[in-house]
XYZ file of N, CA and C in Angstrom:
801
model
N 8.730 57.404 122.079
C 7.389 58.065 121.675
C 7.632 59.169 120.152
N 8.646 59.898 120.598
C 8.936 60.904 119.505
C 9.318 60.124 118.342
N 10.475 59.482 117.984
C 11.015 59.223 117.021
C 10.432 57.393 116.784
N 9.036 57.263 116.980
C 8.277 56.015 116.826
C 8.640 55.645 115.075
N 8.897 56.313 114.426
C 8.424 55.868 113.021
C 10.098 55.859 112.211
N 10.961 56.155 113.180
C 12.411 56.230 112.240
C 13.181 54.906 111.817
N 13.081 53.951 112.800
C 13.415 52.982 112.862
C 12.743 52.044 111.396
N 11.661 52.230 111.167
C 10.836 51.943 109.775
C 11.313 53.032 108.663
N 11.765 53.961 109.266
C 12.191 54.691 107.720
C 13.411 54.398 107.202
N 14.644 54.019 108.086
C 15.543 53.248 108.203
C 15.597 51.925 107.264
N 14.613 51.098 107.960
C 14.091 49.579 107.111
C 13.908 49.772 105.704
N 13.357 50.781 105.494
C 12.853 50.971 104.275
C 14.117 51.536 103.282
N 14.663 52.263 103.630
C 16.096 53.040 102.953
C 16.848 51.664 102.629
N 17.084 50.772 103.873
C 17.911 49.782 103.390
C 17.368 48.405 102.706
N 16.353 48.519 102.401
C 15.455 47.638 101.680
C 15.753 47.619 100.249
N 16.023 49.162 100.037
C 16.177 49.407 98.230
C 17.540 48.686 97.944
N 17.402 47.923 96.940
C 18.348 47.326 96.221
C 19.695 48.175 95.468
N 20.633 47.540 95.228
C 22.208 47.775 94.736
C 21.505 48.060 93.555
N 21.864 49.622 92.680
C 21.978 49.823 91.637
C 22.477 49.173 90.627
N 23.505 48.333 90.871
C 24.101 47.758 89.841
C 23.421 46.283 89.924
N 22.328 45.928 90.566
C 21.558 44.578 90.237
C 20.363 45.127 89.430
N 20.158 46.160 89.195
C 18.950 46.539 89.077
C 18.493 46.955 87.382
N 17.721 46.690 86.707
C 17.164 47.467 85.672
C 16.363 48.834 85.450
N 17.075 49.764 85.252
C 16.464 51.335 85.933
C 16.045 51.757 83.984
N 14.749 52.183 84.432
C 13.923 53.289 83.498
C 13.522 54.566 84.004
N 13.968 55.312 82.970
C 13.615 57.129 83.240
C 12.571 57.468 82.420
N 11.808 57.936 82.819
C 10.561 58.512 81.784
C 10.766 60.079 81.997
N 9.695 60.816 81.025
C 9.351 62.222 81.115
C 8.585 62.767 82.038
N 8.968 63.719 82.355
C 8.167 64.834 83.158
C 6.575 64.341 83.565
N 6.400 64.390 85.120
C 4.786 64.461 85.387
C 4.841 66.003 85.709
N 3.226 66.451 85.367
C 2.762 67.834 85.890
C 1.784 67.561 86.916
N 1.880 67.958 88.123
C 0.875 67.736 88.928
C 0.263 68.587 89.660
N -0.744 69.725 89.123
C -1.254 71.003 89.549
C -2.506 70.052 90.680
N -2.519 71.067 91.599
C -4.033 70.767 92.773
C -4.577 71.759 93.281
N -5.522 71.881 93.417
C -6.211 73.315 94.469
C -6.835 72.131 95.492
N -6.736 72.998 96.549
C -7.465 72.703 98.051
C -8.041 73.586 98.377
N -8.813 73.087 99.549
C -9.511 73.902 100.262
C -10.009 73.507 101.845
N -9.452 73.983 102.647
C -9.129 74.113 104.023
C -9.807 74.418 104.739
N -11.273 73.531 105.532
C -11.708 74.507 106.447
C -11.526 73.973 107.845
N -11.155 75.084 108.728
C -10.825 75.375 109.998
C -12.157 74.827 111.292
N -11.599 73.864 111.850
C -12.826 73.632 112.534
C -12.139 73.649 114.040
N -12.738 73.653 115.629
C -12.086 73.956 116.651
C -11.245 72.997 116.897
N -10.398 73.508 117.877
C -9.109 72.659 118.320
C -8.378 72.145 117.393
N -8.155 73.071 116.147
C -6.869 73.009 115.047
C -7.430 72.062 114.258
N -8.112 71.309 114.255
C -8.778 70.113 113.452
C -9.244 70.829 112.079
N -9.511 69.927 111.064
C -9.673 70.452 109.630
C -10.672 69.403 108.743
N -11.530 70.087 107.885
C -11.329 69.445 106.646
C -10.658 69.721 105.607
N -10.432 68.969 104.657
C -9.347 69.044 103.340
C -10.001 68.797 102.458
N -10.491 69.697 101.334
C -10.964 69.005 99.909
C -9.995 69.238 98.676
N -9.535 68.674 98.097
C -8.329 68.545 97.003
C -8.653 67.687 95.674
N -8.336 68.540 94.646
C -8.728 67.957 93.302
C -7.241 68.156 92.564
N -6.731 66.975 92.275
C -5.527 67.336 91.422
C -5.405 66.329 90.136
N -4.845 67.228 88.901
C -4.416 66.750 87.744
C -3.648 66.279 87.794
N -3.395 64.881 87.061
C -1.796 64.091 86.529
C -1.474 63.998 85.201
N -0.799 64.788 84.428
C 0.008 65.264 83.429
C 1.392 64.463 82.908
N 1.088 63.200 81.868
C 2.395 62.551 81.857
C 2.857 63.114 80.547
N 3.677 63.724 80.716
C 4.316 64.582 79.335
C 4.983 63.578 77.997
N 4.972 62.381 78.249
C 5.532 61.313 77.474
C 4.528 60.793 76.931
N 2.986 61.363 77.070
C 1.644 61.090 76.213
C 1.360 62.178 75.700
N 2.228 63.189 75.881
C 1.268 65.016 74.877
C 1.612 64.588 73.306
N 1.010 64.937 72.516
C 0.802 65.045 71.170
C 0.262 63.537 70.900
N 0.109 62.371 71.537
C -1.098 61.339 71.522
C -2.288 61.236 71.530
N -3.067 60.850 70.327
C -4.695 60.585 70.782
C -5.306 59.604 71.941
N -5.812 60.363 72.486
C -6.215 59.527 73.762
C -7.644 60.281 74.187
N -8.579 59.176 74.182
C -10.005 59.987 74.393
C -10.430 59.836 75.683
N -9.276 58.898 76.675
C -9.836 59.249 78.200
C -9.256 60.227 78.920
N -8.690 60.709 78.134
C -7.973 62.293 78.979
C -9.098 63.457 79.148
N -9.014 64.288 80.120
C -9.938 65.535 80.498
C -8.926 66.711 80.725
N -9.096 67.835 80.025
C -7.974 68.811 79.841
C -6.920 68.410 80.305
N -6.394 67.590 79.133
C -4.914 67.299 79.061
C -4.584 66.176 80.144
N -5.388 65.755 81.115
C -4.742 65.330 82.613
C -5.040 63.573 81.983
N -3.900 62.859 82.510
C -3.937 61.524 82.052
C -4.727 60.701 83.380
N -4.893 61.502 84.643
C -5.375 60.981 86.212
C -5.670 62.123 86.665
N -6.767 62.004 87.333
C -7.700 62.803 88.031
C -7.838 61.826 89.400
N -7.570 63.104 90.361
C -7.769 62.618 91.998
C -8.774 63.349 92.652
N -10.055 63.150 93.242
C -10.533 63.832 93.997
C -10.444 63.328 95.599
N -10.280 64.305 96.551
C -10.036 63.503 98.094
C -10.880 64.800 98.974
N -11.404 63.967 99.721
C -11.602 64.585 101.168
C -10.730 63.902 102.488
N -10.480 64.956 103.147
C -10.085 64.536 104.301
C -10.307 65.019 105.770
N -10.172 64.722 107.024
C -10.311 65.059 108.101
C -9.154 64.549 109.197
N -8.379 65.658 109.642
C -7.974 65.650 110.586
C -8.052 65.834 112.392
N -7.905 65.111 113.277
C -7.607 65.459 114.574
C -6.670 65.904 115.375
N -6.233 66.432 116.105
C -5.273 66.862 116.536
C -5.488 66.478 118.179
N -4.708 65.739 118.821
C -4.658 65.507 120.075
C -4.321 66.351 120.913
N -3.120 66.867 120.304
C -2.280 67.921 121.172
C -1.416 68.652 120.010
N -0.133 69.490 120.581
C 0.473 70.027 119.515
C 1.275 69.190 118.634
N 1.556 67.747 119.087
C 2.444 66.906 118.442
C 2.022 65.848 117.569
N 0.560 65.208 118.449
C 0.307 64.165 117.901
C -1.705 64.580 117.214
N -1.698 63.949 115.593
C -3.102 63.687 115.255
C -3.125 62.432 114.623
N -4.711 62.517 114.131
C -5.254 61.033 113.979
C -6.326 61.705 112.610
N -6.305 60.755 111.540
C -7.374 61.532 110.667
C -7.225 60.592 109.636
N -8.306 60.725 108.453
C -8.806 59.648 107.552
C -8.967 60.377 106.426
N -8.722 59.958 104.930
C -8.826 60.307 103.329
C -10.037 59.454 103.095
N -10.561 59.756 101.892
C -11.284 59.219 100.928
C -10.938 59.978 99.497
N -10.360 59.110 98.692
C -10.095 59.428 97.382
C -10.894 58.730 96.263
N -11.214 59.426 95.116
C -11.518 58.772 93.595
C -10.362 59.256 92.768
N -10.071 58.343 92.582
C -8.702 58.213 91.421
C -9.162 57.736 89.973
N -9.274 58.464 88.975
C -9.976 58.178 87.378
C -8.788 58.555 86.740
N -8.460 57.198 85.955
C -7.631 57.223 84.943
C -7.824 56.175 84.015
N -7.634 56.585 82.364
C -7.822 56.081 81.305
C -9.049 54.849 81.405
N -10.460 55.974 81.700
C -11.787 55.119 82.091
C -11.893 54.257 82.984
N -11.294 54.260 83.898
C -11.310 53.392 85.005
C -11.407 54.475 86.481
N -11.724 53.673 87.426
C -11.293 54.455 88.409
C -10.867 53.448 89.727
N -10.689 54.211 90.779
C -10.051 53.698 92.065
C -10.361 54.098 93.330
N -10.997 53.617 93.977
C -11.372 54.443 95.420
C -10.495 54.307 96.270
N -9.609 54.853 97.205
C -8.699 54.540 98.209
C -9.313 55.363 99.849
N -9.549 54.747 100.668
C -9.629 55.225 101.502
C -8.375 54.712 102.551
N -8.278 56.012 103.281
C -6.790 55.686 104.459
C -6.814 55.865 105.629
N -6.681 55.505 106.517
C -6.231 56.197 107.883
C -4.834 56.804 108.280
N -4.785 57.564 109.044
C -3.444 57.858 109.117
C -3.112 58.508 110.536
N -1.693 58.424 110.730
C -1.459 59.140 112.195
C 0.217 59.852 112.341
N -0.221 60.884 112.621
C 0.842 62.278 111.980
C 1.512 62.610 113.551
N 2.907 62.482 113.613
C 3.671 62.998 114.769
C 4.405 64.529 114.032
N 5.005 65.477 115.066
C 5.129 66.786 114.614
C 6.022 66.892 115.982
N 7.595 67.518 115.622
C 8.320 67.958 117.090
C 9.256 68.862 116.654
N 10.021 69.715 117.617
C 10.593 70.157 116.735
C 12.520 70.049 116.843
N 13.149 69.803 116.209
C 14.629 69.220 116.264
C 15.307 70.997 115.968
N 15.912 71.215 117.307
C 16.597 73.118 116.716
C 15.366 73.802 116.261
N 15.868 74.409 115.311
C 15.146 75.104 114.100
C 13.904 74.790 113.310
N 14.370 73.785 113.353
C 13.463 72.787 112.457
C 12.240 72.280 112.858
N 11.041 71.498 112.207
C 10.282 70.758 112.726
C 10.006 69.517 111.871
N 10.246 68.456 112.774
C 10.597 67.104 112.430
C 8.821 66.440 112.219
N 8.939 65.992 110.953
C 7.232 65.124 110.596
C 7.445 63.923 110.621
N 6.616 63.193 110.842
C 6.427 61.556 110.596
C 4.787 61.374 110.549
N 4.497 60.432 109.433
C 3.006 60.057 109.069
C 3.177 58.541 108.543
N 2.369 58.205 109.461
C 2.090 56.343 108.891
C 0.876 56.566 108.621
N 0.706 55.677 107.640
C -1.212 55.360 106.796
C -1.228 54.062 106.453
N -2.549 53.720 106.305
C -2.533 52.777 105.780
C -4.257 52.701 105.115
N -3.902 52.639 103.695
C -4.861 52.508 102.758
C -5.484 51.130 101.901
N -6.822 51.556 101.258
C -7.238 50.435 100.753
C -7.357 50.798 99.482
N -6.825 49.946 98.267
C -6.937 50.404 96.772
C -8.227 49.333 96.723
N -8.898 50.067 96.261
C -10.338 49.268 95.526
C -10.890 49.753 94.347
N -10.555 49.159 93.189
C -10.572 49.148 91.617
C -12.450 49.106 91.453
N -12.533 50.115 90.236
C -13.829 49.729 89.886
C -14.330 48.788 89.047
N -12.890 48.222 88.514
C -13.050 47.201 87.213
C -13.841 46.043 88.140
N -14.906 45.130 87.367
C -15.395 44.224 87.951
C -14.075 43.081 87.627
N -13.804 41.884 88.771
C -13.127 40.994 88.668
C -11.515 41.591 88.775
N -11.407 42.687 89.202
C -10.244 43.121 89.887
C -10.289 43.311 91.457
N -8.981 42.633 91.970
C -8.838 42.742 93.442
C -7.797 43.324 93.443
N -8.779 44.427 94.729
C -7.570 45.465 95.754
C -6.655 44.906 96.293
N -6.140 46.021 96.955
C -4.759 45.964 97.580
C -4.625 46.514 98.619
N -3.901 46.529 99.902
C -3.471 47.432 101.413
C -1.920 47.804 100.986
N -2.168 49.003 101.394
C -0.732 49.277 100.954
C -0.108 49.971 102.424
N 0.948 50.507 102.865
C 1.208 51.146 104.240
C 2.022 51.972 103.737
N 2.141 53.486 103.881
C 3.095 54.413 103.719
C 3.354 54.681 104.667
N 4.919 55.429 104.961
C 5.377 56.254 105.848
C 6.245 57.318 104.995
N 5.989 58.885 105.681
C 6.658 59.735 104.844
C 7.399 60.451 106.275
N 8.628 61.000 106.485
C 9.440 61.682 107.468
C 9.598 62.980 106.263
N 9.567 64.182 106.931
C 9.985 65.409 106.298
C 10.702 66.472 107.718
N 11.593 67.313 107.293
C 12.124 68.616 107.844
C 11.378 69.782 107.454
N 11.214 70.792 107.693
C 10.620 72.213 107.361
C 11.278 73.164 108.382
N 10.925 74.394 107.806
C 10.874 75.555 108.543
C 10.110 76.368 108.272
N 9.534 77.214 108.952
C 9.129 78.589 108.664
C 9.793 79.864 108.844
N 9.921 80.741 107.581
C 10.488 81.749 107.821
C 9.290 83.072 107.738
N 9.489 83.764 108.426
C 8.486 84.958 108.078
C 9.299 85.754 107.553
N 8.645 86.705 106.452
C 9.388 87.920 105.368
C 8.323 88.813 105.781
N 7.910 89.560 106.776
C 6.817 90.440 106.662
C 5.689 90.033 106.658
N 4.836 90.456 105.877
C 3.779 90.022 105.461
C 3.510 88.480 105.066
N 4.571 87.894 104.211
C 4.464 86.809 103.582
C 5.324 85.711 104.800
N 5.214 84.346 104.222
C 6.349 83.488 105.161
C 6.193 82.242 104.212
N 7.376 81.882 104.289
C 7.878 80.806 103.324
C 8.159 79.299 104.016
N 8.147 78.634 103.431
C 8.100 77.119 104.309
C 9.108 76.010 103.480
N 10.310 76.306 103.327
C 11.054 75.004 102.798
C 11.035 73.648 103.416
N 10.944 72.785 102.688
C 10.375 71.443 103.309
C 11.519 70.591 102.241
N 11.510 69.378 103.160
C 12.285 68.463 102.090
C 11.309 67.084 102.689
N 10.954 65.914 101.885
C 10.167 64.835 102.782
C 10.748 63.718 101.734
N 10.425 62.558 102.658
C 10.664 61.370 101.884
C 9.861 60.108 102.049
N 9.111 59.664 101.373
C 7.976 58.687 101.629
C 8.362 57.372 100.913
N 7.838 56.384 101.649
C 7.884 55.197 100.838
C 6.541 54.127 101.169
N 6.185 53.151 99.888
C 5.001 52.586 99.941
C 5.320 51.126 99.969
N 4.477 49.911 100.982
C 4.719 49.093 100.607
C 3.449 48.133 100.821
N 3.740 47.151 99.821
C 2.048 46.484 99.548
C 2.147 45.348 101.062
N 0.541 45.517 101.737
C 0.541 44.468 102.973
C -0.310 43.542 102.589
N 0.457 42.147 102.862
C -0.205 40.921 102.329
C 0.276 40.362 103.306
N -1.177 39.781 104.029
C -1.013 38.827 105.423
C -0.669 37.367 104.972
N -1.057 36.895 104.202
C -1.087 35.753 103.226
C -0.845 35.572 102.163
N 0.322 34.779 101.731
C 0.829 35.022 100.075
C 0.719 33.436 99.547
N 0.348 33.246 98.316
C 0.072 32.141 97.809
C 1.115 31.615 96.864
N 2.033 30.766 96.305
C 2.594 30.446 95.687
C 2.687 31.149 94.111
N 1.430 30.865 93.740
C 0.919 31.909 92.244
C 0.896 32.843 92.462
N 0.931 33.837 93.643
C 1.074 35.334 93.640
C 2.419 35.938 92.435
N 2.230 37.017 92.170
C 3.372 37.630 91.261
C 4.452 37.805 92.497
N 5.586 37.987 92.550
C 6.980 38.071 93.031
C 6.915 39.382 92.687
N 6.925 40.298 94.437
C 6.906 41.945 94.393
C 8.436 41.892 95.387
N 8.405 43.173 95.414
C 9.718 43.616 95.958
C 9.284 44.345 97.866
N 10.368 44.644 98.297
C 10.252 44.732 99.327
C 9.333 46.062 99.852
N 9.913 47.192 98.924
C 9.265 48.480 98.545
C 8.658 48.509 97.244
N 7.568 49.409 97.227
C 7.039 49.415 95.570
C 7.130 50.792 95.007
N 7.592 51.848 96.264
C 7.077 52.949 95.544
C 8.028 53.941 96.642
N 8.546 54.915 96.056
C 9.226 56.004 96.846
C 9.478 57.644 96.154
N 9.435 58.285 97.151
C 9.511 59.785 96.562
C 10.171 60.739 97.593
N 10.991 60.870 96.609
C 12.096 62.368 97.670
C 11.666 63.508 96.997
N 10.879 64.378 97.739
C 10.386 65.577 97.334
C 10.763 66.946 98.226
N 11.062 68.084 97.340
C 11.506 69.439 97.938
C 11.068 70.607 97.410
N 10.191 71.613 98.398
C 9.451 72.126 98.309
C 9.738 73.564 98.814
N 8.565 74.739 98.374
C 9.167 75.791 99.135
C 7.773 76.210 98.959
N 7.005 76.271 99.924
C 5.577 76.726 100.227
C 5.585 78.510 100.721
N 4.401 79.375 100.209
C 4.439 80.473 100.401
C 3.504 80.846 100.710
N 3.060 81.484 102.098
C 1.946 82.026 102.394
C 1.331 83.539 101.939
N 0.845 83.646 101.312
C 0.454 85.020 100.866
C -0.454 85.901 101.619
N -1.076 84.890 102.252
C -2.438 85.920 103.068
C -2.495 84.623 104.146
N -3.532 85.194 105.081
C -4.099 84.168 106.222
C -4.968 82.925 105.550
N -5.295 83.422 104.564
C -6.202 82.326 103.846
C -5.690 81.877 102.262
N -4.618 82.197 102.167
C -4.054 81.730 100.545
C -2.663 81.364 100.592
N -2.432 79.960 100.020
C -1.092 79.493 100.204
C -0.395 78.788 98.975
N 0.488 78.796 98.319
C 0.885 78.509 97.455
C 2.331 77.342 97.423
N 2.291 76.212 96.966
C 3.552 75.023 97.004
C 4.355 74.714 96.113
N 4.841 75.570 95.328
C 5.702 74.926 94.537
C 6.528 73.328 94.721
N 6.650 73.080 93.874
C 7.443 71.234 94.356
C 7.764 70.277 93.207
N 9.238 70.184 93.590
C 9.514 69.089 92.519
C 9.872 67.817 93.282
N 9.821 66.601 92.761
C 10.026 65.049 93.349
C 10.674 64.230 92.174
N 11.017 63.008 92.971
C 12.141 61.833 92.307
C 10.817 61.133 92.864
N 10.108 60.272 92.014
C 9.557 59.011 91.977
C 10.188 57.757 91.564
N 10.161 56.755 92.279
C 10.650 55.617 92.135
C 9.594 54.440 91.968
N 9.451 54.113 91.201
C 8.384 52.553 91.426
C 9.330 51.332 90.991
N 9.154 49.846 92.028
C 9.974 48.947 92.131
C 9.052 47.919 91.714
N 9.707 47.237 91.049
C 9.214 45.633 90.224
C 10.013 44.588 90.053
N 9.444 43.701 89.503
C 10.068 42.797 88.960
C 9.930 42.523 87.595
N 10.790 42.782 86.738
C 10.334 42.966 84.669
C 10.467 41.428 84.590
N 9.454 41.427 83.740
C 9.974 40.274 82.795
C 10.703 39.878 81.789
N 11.336 38.773 81.346
C 12.092 38.251 80.511
C 11.490 39.265 78.918
N 12.607 39.775 78.381
C 12.098 40.218 76.970
C 12.971 39.485 75.795
N 12.256 39.337 74.660
C 12.521 38.680 73.940
C 13.016 39.537 72.681
N 13.631 39.270 71.641
C 13.757 39.397 70.197
C 12.586 38.820 69.172
N 12.780 38.879 67.908
C 11.821 38.160 66.766
C 11.820 36.743 66.860
N 13.515 36.518 67.314
C 13.654 35.157 67.047
C 13.275 34.149 68.381
N 13.156 34.785 69.309
C 12.795 34.116 70.586
C 13.959 34.062 71.543
N 14.646 34.650 71.413
C 15.896 34.594 72.366
C 15.834 35.753 73.134
N 16.298 35.688 74.733
C 15.879 36.898 75.588
C 16.846 37.846 75.310
N 16.614 38.876 75.251
C 17.565 40.118 75.175
C 17.766 40.544 76.644
N 16.825 40.587 77.409
C 16.768 41.073 78.663
C 16.118 40.362 79.617
N 17.078 39.602 80.197
C 16.596 38.817 81.434
C 15.797 39.220 82.311
N 14.656 38.380 82.970
C 14.120 38.924 84.373
C 14.583 39.397 85.299
N 14.127 40.487 86.042
C 14.910 40.983 87.275
C 14.569 42.287 88.213
N 15.143 42.753 88.893
C 14.665 43.906 89.628
C 14.622 45.289 88.430
N 13.279 45.491 88.550
C 13.224 46.814 87.503
C 12.938 48.125 88.218
N 13.458 49.348 88.047
C 13.054 50.546 88.304
C 12.513 51.455 87.496
N 11.662 51.924 88.000
C 10.936 52.874 86.945
C 10.847 54.520 87.522
N 11.454 55.636 86.791
C 11.951 56.822 87.931
C 11.365 57.765 86.996
N 10.593 58.509 87.450
C 9.459 59.669 87.021
C 9.921 60.816 87.439
N 10.716 61.996 87.089
C 10.979 63.566 87.818
C 9.410 64.049 87.579
N 8.894 64.846 88.768
C 7.560 65.397 88.930
C 7.782 66.750 89.144
N 7.241 67.411 88.543
C 6.872 68.798 89.242
C 5.196 69.323 89.672
N 5.592 69.951 90.749
C 3.869 70.371 91.160
C 3.690 71.224 91.403
N 2.269 71.874 91.497
C 2.026 73.415 92.529
C 0.696 73.226 92.962
N 0.683 73.214 94.395
C -0.288 73.195 95.203
C -0.908 74.505 95.755
N -2.160 75.082 95.224
C -2.779 75.935 95.712
C -3.732 75.712 96.987
N -3.733 76.330 98.000
C -4.741 76.164 99.121
C -5.208 77.336 99.620
N -6.880 77.262 99.490
C -7.286 78.165 100.335
C -8.253 77.797 101.582
N -8.168 78.874 102.613
C -8.369 78.529 104.115
C -9.470 78.930 104.332
N -10.525 78.463 104.773
C -11.761 79.211 105.048
C -11.562 78.992 106.970
N -11.436 80.245 107.641
C -11.184 80.392 109.066
C -12.551 80.133 109.661
N -13.599 80.493 109.230
C -14.694 80.075 110.027
C -14.968 81.162 111.171
N -14.270 82.490 111.312
C -14.049 83.324 112.394
C -12.749 83.073 113.500
N -11.798 81.919 113.325
C -10.962 81.461 113.919
C -9.655 82.466 113.906
N -8.836 82.646 114.823
C -7.925 83.284 114.382
C -6.519 82.362 114.338
N -6.282 82.732 112.945
C -5.017 82.362 112.120
C -3.730 82.208 112.347
N -3.343 83.476 113.513
C -2.494 83.239 114.278
C -1.914 82.253 115.103
N -3.352 81.919 115.857
C -3.280 81.019 116.990
C -3.252 79.624 116.321
N -3.472 79.035 115.059
C -4.112 77.945 114.866
C -2.377 77.166 114.559
N -2.560 76.430 115.057
C -1.351 75.401 114.023
C -1.394 75.001 112.690
N -0.401 75.559 111.943
C -0.564 75.583 110.741
C -0.494 73.962 109.804
N -1.420 73.854 108.960
C -1.291 72.343 108.582
C -0.141 72.253 107.716
N 0.252 71.040 107.395
C 1.498 70.858 106.653
C 1.159 70.803 105.083
N 2.039 71.628 104.706
C 1.834 71.640 103.117
C 1.483 70.489 102.456
N 2.321 69.317 102.410
C 1.905 68.100 101.910
C 0.946 67.408 102.554
N -0.093 67.194 102.824
C -1.113 66.457 103.716
C -0.648 65.134 103.807
């Protein structure tokens, strides 16, 4: 049970295509600042509220009336998590994502497992989410996400730092597939993220992080002005480097911070 999700993670890694067979595009940096508020509940349970902005630096300097405070996308979310014991928890989130004058609702259910491996903590998070677009006539989709991570908490007097490395993969879940459906890759998205969380006080944490995010798709034929194929259809990888900062405020509601199981920095 301890390593329930590891086989799926290895399968996701093996499903990625060889670079020599793939068209690869690298985009500019993305900036993801996020403010979070954690409300402590009995038994290590919690409510988490978060607000994130996403800035695509490739779009900076371009006129875009749909931007708000320089952000191309905004995400407002609320989540709840219940701990069965020190290793297992289950939870749910609901997010409202707004971008380019459109919006999407994303409800999600998750199962999390954390256990020690020597001096480190190994985490696994498996979730199922549903994208519900706000545009009329646009169908939603269901995704499965798997994340694995390693972290360590190091106490430095009043401060504590949490170096952490995580890998996440997302796949579109489709029970029935029609011949007319668009061709898809096995894995749609991956993210490799490194961070150093800093616990400044019992109620304030700051986590700067960097990530390499990749979207996997099938590109269409590209033509020149004479109608000749210049780039044939095939596998396409879109790579985006990301830098982010998460700031979390914790409302303890009279509980002892030292005895609580600290929430993972990346929910």
